[in-house]
Coordinates of C-alpha atoms in Angstrom, one line a residue:
M1097 CA 3.6 35.3 -12.4
G1098 CA 2.5 35.4 -16.1
T1099 CA -0.8 34.9 -17.8
S1100 CA -0.5 30.5 -17.8
D1101 CA 0.9 31.2 -13.9
V1102 CA -2.3 32.9 -13.1
N1103 CA -4.4 30.4 -14.8
A1104 CA -2.8 27.5 -12.7
N1105 CA -2.7 29.1 -9.8
S1106 CA -6.7 29.7 -9.8
S1107 CA -7.4 26.1 -11.5
S1108 CA -5.7 24.5 -8.4
S1109 CA -7.1 26.7 -5.9
S1110 CA -10.6 26.4 -7.2
L1111 CA -10.4 22.9 -7.3
V1112 CA -10.1 22.1 -3.8
K1113 CA -12.0 25.8 -2.2
D1114 CA -14.8 23.7 -3.9
F1115 CA -14.4 20.6 -3.1
L1116 CA -14.2 21.6 0.9
H1117 CA -17.4 23.4 0.3
K1118 CA -18.8 20.3 -0.8
C1119 CA -17.5 18.5 1.9
G1120 CA -19.0 21.2 4.1
G1121 CA -15.3 22.9 5.0
V1122 CA -13.7 20.1 6.0
A1123 CA -12.9 16.8 4.4
V1124 CA -12.1 13.5 5.8
I1125 CA -8.4 11.3 4.1
D1126 CA -8.5 7.8 4.4
G1127 CA -6.3 6.7 6.7
G1128 CA -3.2 3.8 7.2
F1129 CA -3.1 1.1 4.1
A1130 CA -0.6 -1.5 5.2
T1131 CA -2.2 -2.2 8.4
E1132 CA -5.4 -2.3 6.6
L1133 CA -3.9 -4.6 3.9
E1134 CA -2.6 -7.5 6.6
R1135 CA -5.6 -7.2 8.3
H1136 CA -7.3 -8.8 5.0
G1137 CA -4.1 -11.7 4.8
A1138 CA -2.0 -9.5 2.7
D1139 CA 1.6 -10.7 3.4
L1140 CA 3.6 -7.7 2.7
N1141 CA 7.0 -8.8 3.9
D1142 CA 9.3 -7.3 1.1
P1143 CA 10.7 -4.0 -0.2
L1144 CA 7.7 -3.3 -2.1
W1145 CA 5.8 -2.9 0.6
S1146 CA 1.9 -2.2 0.1
A1147 CA 3.1 -1.9 -3.5
K1148 CA 3.5 -5.5 -3.6
C1149 CA -0.5 -6.0 -3.3
L1150 CA -0.8 -4.6 -6.9
L1151 CA 1.2 -7.4 -8.2
T1152 CA -0.4 -10.4 -5.9
D1153 CA -3.6 -8.9 -4.3
P1154 CA -5.3 -6.3 -6.4
H1155 CA -8.7 -7.3 -5.0
L1156 CA -6.9 -6.7 -1.6
V1157 CA -6.1 -2.8 -2.7
R1158 CA -10.0 -2.1 -3.7
A1159 CA -11.4 -4.0 -0.3
V1160 CA -9.4 -1.7 1.4
H1161 CA -10.1 1.5 -0.6
L1162 CA -13.8 0.1 0.1
D1163 CA -13.6 0.3 3.7
Y1164 CA -11.9 3.6 3.7
L1165 CA -15.1 5.0 1.7
E1166 CA -18.1 3.3 3.9
A1167 CA -15.8 4.7 6.7
G1168 CA -16.7 8.4 5.5
A1169 CA -13.5 9.5 3.4
D1170 CA -13.9 12.1 1.0
I1171 CA -10.1 11.5 -0.2
I1172 CA -9.0 7.9 -1.0
L1173 CA -5.1 7.5 -1.6
S1174 CA -3.7 5.2 -4.5
S1175 CA -1.2 2.3 -3.2
S1176 CA 1.5 3.7 -4.9
Y1177 CA 3.4 5.2 -1.9
Q1178 CA 6.1 2.6 -2.1
A1179 CA 5.7 1.9 -5.9
T1180 CA 8.1 3.2 -8.0
I1181 CA 9.7 2.1 -11.5
Q1182 CA 13.0 1.3 -10.0
G1183 CA 11.6 -0.9 -7.6
F1184 CA 9.6 -3.0 -9.6
K1185 CA 12.5 -3.1 -12.6
A1186 CA 14.8 -4.5 -8.8
K1187 CA 12.1 -7.3 -8.9
G1188 CA 12.2 -8.5 -12.8
Y1189 CA 10.0 -6.5 -14.2
S1190 CA 10.3 -4.2 -17.7
I1191 CA 10.0 -0.6 -17.8
E1192 CA 6.5 -1.5 -19.2
E1193 CA 4.9 -4.1 -16.7
S1194 CA 6.0 -1.2 -13.9
E1195 CA 4.8 1.9 -15.5
S1196 CA 1.5 -0.5 -16.0
L1197 CA 1.5 -1.3 -12.3
L1198 CA 1.9 2.5 -11.2
K1199 CA -1.0 3.3 -13.2
R1200 CA -3.0 0.2 -12.1
S1201 CA -2.9 1.6 -8.7
V1202 CA -5.0 4.6 -9.9
E1203 CA -7.3 2.6 -11.6
I1204 CA -7.8 0.2 -8.6
A1205 CA -9.1 3.5 -6.3
C1206 CA -11.3 4.7 -8.9
E1207 CA -12.7 1.6 -9.8
A1208 CA -13.2 1.5 -5.9
R1209 CA -15.1 5.0 -6.1
D1210 CA -17.1 3.6 -8.8
V1211 CA -18.3 0.2 -7.1
Y1212 CA -18.9 2.9 -3.9
Y1213 CA -21.2 5.0 -6.0
K1214 CA -23.1 2.3 -6.6
R1215 CA -23.9 0.9 -3.4
C1216 CA -24.9 4.3 -2.1
R1217 CA -27.2 4.3 -5.4
E1218 CA -28.7 0.5 -4.2
S1219 CA -29.0 2.1 -0.2
S1220 CA -32.0 3.1 0.9
S1221 CA -30.5 5.6 3.2
D1222 CA -26.8 7.3 4.2
Q1223 CA -25.7 4.5 6.6
S1224 CA -26.3 1.1 6.5
T1225 CA -27.6 -0.9 9.8
D1226 CA -23.8 -2.2 10.5
G1227 CA -22.4 1.6 10.8
K1228 CA -21.3 1.9 7.0
V1229 CA -21.4 5.1 5.6
L1230 CA -23.6 5.3 2.0
K1231 CA -23.7 9.0 1.3
Q1232 CA -23.4 10.1 -2.4
R1233 CA -20.9 12.8 -1.8
P1234 CA -17.6 14.8 -4.0
I1235 CA -14.9 11.4 -3.5
L1236 CA -11.2 12.6 -5.0
V1237 CA -8.0 9.8 -5.4
A1238 CA -4.9 11.0 -4.8
A1239 CA -2.2 9.5 -6.5
S1240 CA 0.6 8.7 -3.8
V1241 CA 4.1 9.6 -4.1
G1242 CA 6.3 8.4 -1.9
S1243 CA 9.9 9.7 -0.7
Y1244 CA 12.7 8.2 -2.6
G1245 CA 13.5 7.2 1.4
A1246 CA 10.5 5.0 0.8
Y1247 CA 12.1 3.6 -1.9
L1248 CA 15.0 2.8 -0.3
A1249 CA 12.8 0.8 2.1
D1250 CA 14.9 1.4 4.8
G1251 CA 13.5 4.0 7.3
S1252 CA 15.1 6.7 5.4
E1253 CA 12.1 8.7 5.1
Y1254 CA 11.9 8.9 8.6
S1255 CA 15.6 10.8 9.1
G1256 CA 16.0 12.4 5.6
E1257 CA 19.0 11.0 5.5
Y1258 CA 20.3 10.6 2.0
G1259 CA 23.6 10.9 2.2
D1260 CA 25.5 13.6 -0.1
A1261 CA 25.6 11.5 -3.3
V1262 CA 22.1 12.6 -3.5
D1263 CA 21.0 16.4 -4.9
L1264 CA 18.3 17.9 -6.6
K1265 CA 19.0 16.7 -9.8
F1266 CA 19.3 13.0 -8.8
L1267 CA 15.8 13.1 -6.8
K1268 CA 14.0 14.9 -9.9
D1269 CA 15.3 12.2 -12.3
F1270 CA 14.6 9.5 -9.7
H1271 CA 10.9 10.7 -9.4
R1272 CA 10.2 12.0 -13.0
R1273 CA 8.3 9.4 -14.9
R1274 CA 6.4 8.3 -11.9
V1275 CA 5.1 11.7 -11.4
H1276 CA 4.6 11.9 -15.0
L1277 CA 3.0 8.8 -15.4
L1278 CA 0.8 9.4 -12.5
A1279 CA -0.5 12.6 -13.4
N1280 CA -1.7 10.9 -16.7
S1281 CA -3.4 8.1 -15.0
G1282 CA -7.2 9.4 -14.2
A1283 CA -6.4 10.9 -10.7
D1284 CA -8.0 13.5 -9.4
L1285 CA -4.3 15.1 -7.9
I1286 CA -0.9 14.1 -6.7
A1287 CA 0.1 13.4 -3.2
F1288 CA 3.6 14.0 -2.4
E1289 CA 3.5 12.4 1.3
T1290 CA 6.1 11.5 4.1
V1291 CA 8.7 14.3 2.5
P1292 CA 11.5 14.1 4.9
N1293 CA 13.5 17.3 4.0
K1294 CA 13.5 20.3 2.1
L1295 CA 15.5 19.3 -0.6
E1296 CA 13.1 16.9 -2.2
A1297 CA 10.5 19.6 -1.4
Q1298 CA 11.8 21.7 -3.8
A1299 CA 12.5 18.7 -6.9
F1300 CA 9.1 17.7 -6.4
V1301 CA 7.9 21.7 -6.8
E1302 CA 10.3 21.6 -9.8
L1303 CA 9.4 18.7 -11.1
L1304 CA 5.8 19.9 -11.3
K1305 CA 6.6 23.1 -13.4
E1306 CA 9.2 20.9 -16.0
E1307 CA 7.1 18.7 -16.4
D1308 CA 4.4 21.0 -17.0
I1309 CA 1.8 18.8 -14.4
K1310 CA -1.8 19.7 -14.7
T1311 CA -2.7 17.5 -12.1
P1312 CA -3.0 19.8 -8.8
A1313 CA -1.0 18.4 -5.7
W1314 CA -0.7 18.4 -1.9
L1315 CA 2.9 17.9 -0.1
S1316 CA 3.0 17.1 3.3
F1317 CA 5.9 16.6 5.6
N1318 CA 7.0 14.5 8.4
S1319 CA 8.4 15.7 11.7
K1320 CA 9.3 13.5 15.1
D1321 CA 9.9 16.4 17.2
G1322 CA 6.7 19.1 16.8
V1323 CA 9.2 21.8 15.5
N1324 CA 11.1 20.8 12.0
V1325 CA 10.5 17.9 9.6
V1326 CA 12.2 15.1 10.2
S1327 CA 15.5 15.7 8.9
G1328 CA 16.3 19.1 11.2
D1329 CA 15.0 21.4 8.1
S1330 CA 13.4 24.0 9.2
L1331 CA 9.4 23.1 8.7
S1332 CA 8.3 26.5 8.2
E1333 CA 11.0 26.6 5.0
C1334 CA 9.9 23.1 3.8
A1335 CA 5.9 24.5 4.1
A1336 CA 7.0 28.0 2.1
I1337 CA 8.0 25.9 -0.8
G1338 CA 4.7 24.3 -1.3
E1339 CA 3.3 28.0 -0.8
S1340 CA 5.5 29.3 -3.7
C1341 CA 4.2 26.8 -6.1
E1342 CA 1.5 27.1 -8.3
K1343 CA 0.6 23.7 -8.7
V1344 CA 0.5 22.9 -4.9
L1345 CA -3.5 23.2 -3.7
A1346 CA -2.5 22.2 0.1
V1347 CA 0.5 21.6 2.4
G1348 CA 0.6 19.8 6.2
I1349 CA 1.6 17.1 7.9
N1350 CA 1.3 13.4 7.7
C1351 CA 2.8 10.0 9.6
T1352 CA 3.9 12.1 12.6
P1353 CA 2.5 11.3 16.2
P1354 CA -0.4 13.4 17.2
R1355 CA 0.7 14.9 19.8
F1356 CA 2.9 17.4 17.5
I1357 CA 0.6 18.2 15.1
L1358 CA -0.9 21.4 16.6
D1359 CA 2.1 23.1 16.9
L1360 CA 2.7 22.2 13.6
I1361 CA -0.5 23.5 12.5
L1362 CA 0.5 27.0 13.9
S1363 CA 3.8 26.7 12.5
I1364 CA 2.5 26.4 9.1
K1365 CA -0.4 28.8 8.7
Q1366 CA 2.4 31.5 9.4
V1367 CA 3.7 30.8 6.1
T1368 CA 1.1 29.7 3.5
T1369 CA -2.7 30.8 2.5
K1370 CA -3.4 27.4 1.3
P1371 CA -5.5 24.7 3.0
I1372 CA -3.3 22.8 5.3
L1373 CA -3.8 19.1 5.9
I1374 CA -3.0 16.4 8.9
Y1375 CA -3.0 13.2 8.9
P1376 CA -1.0 11.9 11.3
N1377 CA -0.1 7.9 12.3
S1378 CA -1.4 6.3 15.6
G1379 CA 1.7 8.0 17.7
E1380 CA 3.7 4.4 17.7
S1381 CA 7.3 4.4 16.9
Y1382 CA 8.6 2.7 14.2
D1383 CA 11.9 0.5 13.2
G1384 CA 13.4 0.8 9.9
I1385 CA 15.6 -1.9 10.4
R1386 CA 13.4 -4.6 11.8
K1387 CA 10.3 -3.2 9.9
E1388 CA 8.0 -3.1 12.4
W1389 CA 6.0 -1.0 14.8
V1390 CA 8.1 -1.6 18.0
S1391 CA 6.4 0.6 21.2
N1392 CA 2.5 0.0 22.0
T1393 CA 2.0 4.0 22.9
G1394 CA 0.1 5.0 20.0
V1395 CA -3.4 7.0 20.5
T1396 CA -7.0 5.3 20.7
D1397 CA -9.8 6.0 18.0
E1398 CA -11.6 7.8 20.9
D1399 CA -8.5 10.0 21.9
F1400 CA -7.8 10.6 18.4
V1401 CA -11.2 12.4 18.1
P1402 CA -10.4 15.5 20.5
Y1403 CA -7.3 16.3 18.7
V1404 CA -9.1 16.5 15.3
N1405 CA -11.6 19.2 16.7
K1406 CA -8.5 21.0 18.2
W1407 CA -6.9 20.5 14.6
C1408 CA -9.4 21.9 12.5
E1409 CA -10.0 24.8 15.2
A1410 CA -6.5 25.7 15.0
G1411 CA -7.0 25.8 11.1
A1412 CA -6.6 22.1 9.5
S1413 CA -9.4 21.2 6.8
L1414 CA -8.1 18.4 5.3
V1415 CA -8.4 15.4 7.9
G1416 CA -7.3 11.5 8.0
G1417 CA -4.8 8.9 9.6
C1418 CA -1.7 7.2 8.2
C1419 CA 0.0 4.3 9.6
R1420 CA -2.0 2.5 12.1
T1421 CA -5.1 3.7 11.8
T1422 CA -7.8 2.2 10.5
P1423 CA -11.2 2.6 9.1
N1424 CA -12.6 2.7 12.5
T1425 CA -10.6 5.8 13.2
I1426 CA -11.6 7.3 10.1
R1427 CA -15.0 6.6 11.3
A1428 CA -14.9 8.5 14.5
I1429 CA -13.3 11.3 12.9
Y1430 CA -16.1 11.5 10.1
K1431 CA -18.8 11.0 12.8
S1432 CA -17.0 14.0 15.0
L1433 CA -16.7 16.5 12.0
S1434 CA -20.4 15.8 10.9
G1435 CA -22.0 17.6 13.2
K1436 CA -19.4 20.8 12.3
R1437 CA -19.9 20.5 8.8
T1438 CA -21.9 23.4 6.9
I1439 CA -23.7 21.3 5.0

């Protein structure tokens, strides 16, 4: 490892360590985005999914970010999970317009943070009468990067089955411009999310190096059995890819049923010394063909909290929610962790 590698490693490592220290040891990530956009009145029946609102309802995107900040989130993710240059072009937008929309996703999140800080300054206490958290604190904006399967909008981010034609070069070329743009959009970090297989994890870490990305990143996988990632690849091997990259500051799991998380944390701990992030879904199942949640077996907000305590005891230091979790879920996590934080 050369001098520049050591410096990059030190910089990424110190960012998350300093941030977690200021958060009292555990940071709260926001929750499900699409569900909340729909609750605000958005129509997401589109291959762009939540990214559609960057075009049609940017004010709703900002409102959802604010809802999560007022619920206690320390990290908010941009609405770019399913936003790709290729996807916008397929809808008739030029490359310039597509790139502008990607950057806009981060700008809206940063605007929400600014509005939130203004509300905090104007508030006489850390919590309003209606339960909103109005506490001046460090807040990070993460630029969300979904997998290739998210762009396909066929549910393949839940299987990792891309076919033989999709190799390492294909995935790097697909993500390259998008990652470069988001890394230079003003975000504090890049969130590679719902990574379904080892191949795409390798593509992401190689892109970080090839493009000399200065913005640190996290790498988050998904699992449907509590042992491997959804493609069947070894979680330990996938997490080790993140551990090996000096630009990756945390490794973890998202969009996975809560009942699997504890064992997955223990598996990740065996191969990484980096902070572990956990933001599961509600536990419901998603039908990628019908594009709907099919079973009502999710975990309630009340049941979510005991899980969170166990996850933190096992080693997780960044905790939030994914699909079908809400600001109420994040508020419950925030309240649960408030007594355990060292600030």
